[in-house]
GROMACS .gro file of C-alpha atoms in nm:
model
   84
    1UNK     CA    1  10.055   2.838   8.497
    2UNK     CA    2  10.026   2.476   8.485
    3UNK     CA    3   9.776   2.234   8.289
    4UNK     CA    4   9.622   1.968   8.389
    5UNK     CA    5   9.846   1.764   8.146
    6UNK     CA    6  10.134   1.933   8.321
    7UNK     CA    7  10.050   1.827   8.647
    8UNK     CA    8   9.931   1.501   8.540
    9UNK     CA    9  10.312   1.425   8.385
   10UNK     CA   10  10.459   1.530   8.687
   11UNK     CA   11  10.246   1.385   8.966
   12UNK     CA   12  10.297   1.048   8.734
   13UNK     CA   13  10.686   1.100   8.726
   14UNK     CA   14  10.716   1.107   9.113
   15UNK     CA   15  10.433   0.804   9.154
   16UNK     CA   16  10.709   0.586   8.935
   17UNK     CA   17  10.898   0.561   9.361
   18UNK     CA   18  10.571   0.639   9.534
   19UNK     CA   19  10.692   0.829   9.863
   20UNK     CA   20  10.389   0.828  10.163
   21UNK     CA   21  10.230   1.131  10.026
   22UNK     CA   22  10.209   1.435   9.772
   23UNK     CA   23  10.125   1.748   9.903
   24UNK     CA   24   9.986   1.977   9.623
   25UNK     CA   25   9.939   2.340   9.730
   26UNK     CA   26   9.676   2.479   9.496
   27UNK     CA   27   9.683   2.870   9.662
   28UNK     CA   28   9.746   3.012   9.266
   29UNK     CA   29   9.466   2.794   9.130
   30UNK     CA   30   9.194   3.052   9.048
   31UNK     CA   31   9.024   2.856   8.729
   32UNK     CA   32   8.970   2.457   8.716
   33UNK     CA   33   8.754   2.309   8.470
   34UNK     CA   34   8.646   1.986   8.378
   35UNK     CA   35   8.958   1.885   8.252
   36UNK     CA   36   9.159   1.997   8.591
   37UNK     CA   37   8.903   1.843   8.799
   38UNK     CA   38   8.885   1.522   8.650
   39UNK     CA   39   9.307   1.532   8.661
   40UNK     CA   40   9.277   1.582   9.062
   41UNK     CA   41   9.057   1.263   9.070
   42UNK     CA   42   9.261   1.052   8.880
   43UNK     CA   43   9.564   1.158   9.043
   44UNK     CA   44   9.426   1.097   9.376
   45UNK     CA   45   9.291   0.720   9.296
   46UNK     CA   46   9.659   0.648   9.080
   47UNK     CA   47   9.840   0.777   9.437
   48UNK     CA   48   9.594   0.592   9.661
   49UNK     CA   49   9.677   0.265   9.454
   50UNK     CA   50  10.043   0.289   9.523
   51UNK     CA   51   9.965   0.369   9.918
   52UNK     CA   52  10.070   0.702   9.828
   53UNK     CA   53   9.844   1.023  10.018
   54UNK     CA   54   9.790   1.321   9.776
   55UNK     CA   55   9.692   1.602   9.949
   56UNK     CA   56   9.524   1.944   9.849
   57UNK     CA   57   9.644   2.261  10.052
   58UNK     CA   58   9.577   2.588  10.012
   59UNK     CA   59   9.295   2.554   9.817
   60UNK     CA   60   9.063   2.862   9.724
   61UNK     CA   61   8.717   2.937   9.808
   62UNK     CA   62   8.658   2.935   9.447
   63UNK     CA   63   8.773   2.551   9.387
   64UNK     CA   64   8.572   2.473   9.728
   65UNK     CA   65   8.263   2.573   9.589
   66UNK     CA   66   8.342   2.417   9.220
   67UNK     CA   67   8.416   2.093   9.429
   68UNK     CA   68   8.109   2.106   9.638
   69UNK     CA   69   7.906   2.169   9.349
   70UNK     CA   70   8.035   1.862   9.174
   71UNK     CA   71   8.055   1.607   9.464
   72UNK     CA   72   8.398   1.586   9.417
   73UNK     CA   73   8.489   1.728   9.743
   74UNK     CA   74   8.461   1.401   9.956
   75UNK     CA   75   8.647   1.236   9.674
   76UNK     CA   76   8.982   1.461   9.769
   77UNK     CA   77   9.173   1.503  10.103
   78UNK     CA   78   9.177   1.845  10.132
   79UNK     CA   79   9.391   1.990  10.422
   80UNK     CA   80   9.307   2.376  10.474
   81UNK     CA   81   9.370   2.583  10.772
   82UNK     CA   82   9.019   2.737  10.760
   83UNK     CA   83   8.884   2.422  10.537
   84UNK     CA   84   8.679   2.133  10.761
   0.00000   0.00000   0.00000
């Protein structure tokens, strides 16, 4: 299981030599709260700043509807097979 701190340190660490993009498959997510979804945003704006793509795959229909719910879909490139 990883935290949002956890993913935060690492997604930092490999930001420090930006390469074009971060792929981040999220298929063994099944809880994100506040905290996690806040993490995803700021990760995604930090990456974006250094020209750097990070990219949700994989993600659940339970963290689609949590995103859709917040508005924080449009806010996150999510690439999905059965995802629009």
């Amino acid at each position: 299981m990883l935290t949002a701190a956890q993913l935060s340190t690492v997604v930092n660490e490999v930001l420090t030599d930006p390469p074009p993009r971060i792929v981040l498959d999220l298929g063994g997510v099944t809880f994100c709260d506040s905290q996690g979804l806040g993490t995803l945003v700021v990760l995604s704006r930090k990456a974006s700043h250094t020209q750097c793509l990070l990219i949700l795959t994989n993600v659940g229909d339970f963290l689609i509807r949590v995103l859709d719910i917040t508005g924080l879909r449009s806010a996150l490139m999510i690439r999905n097979e059965a995802t629009p």
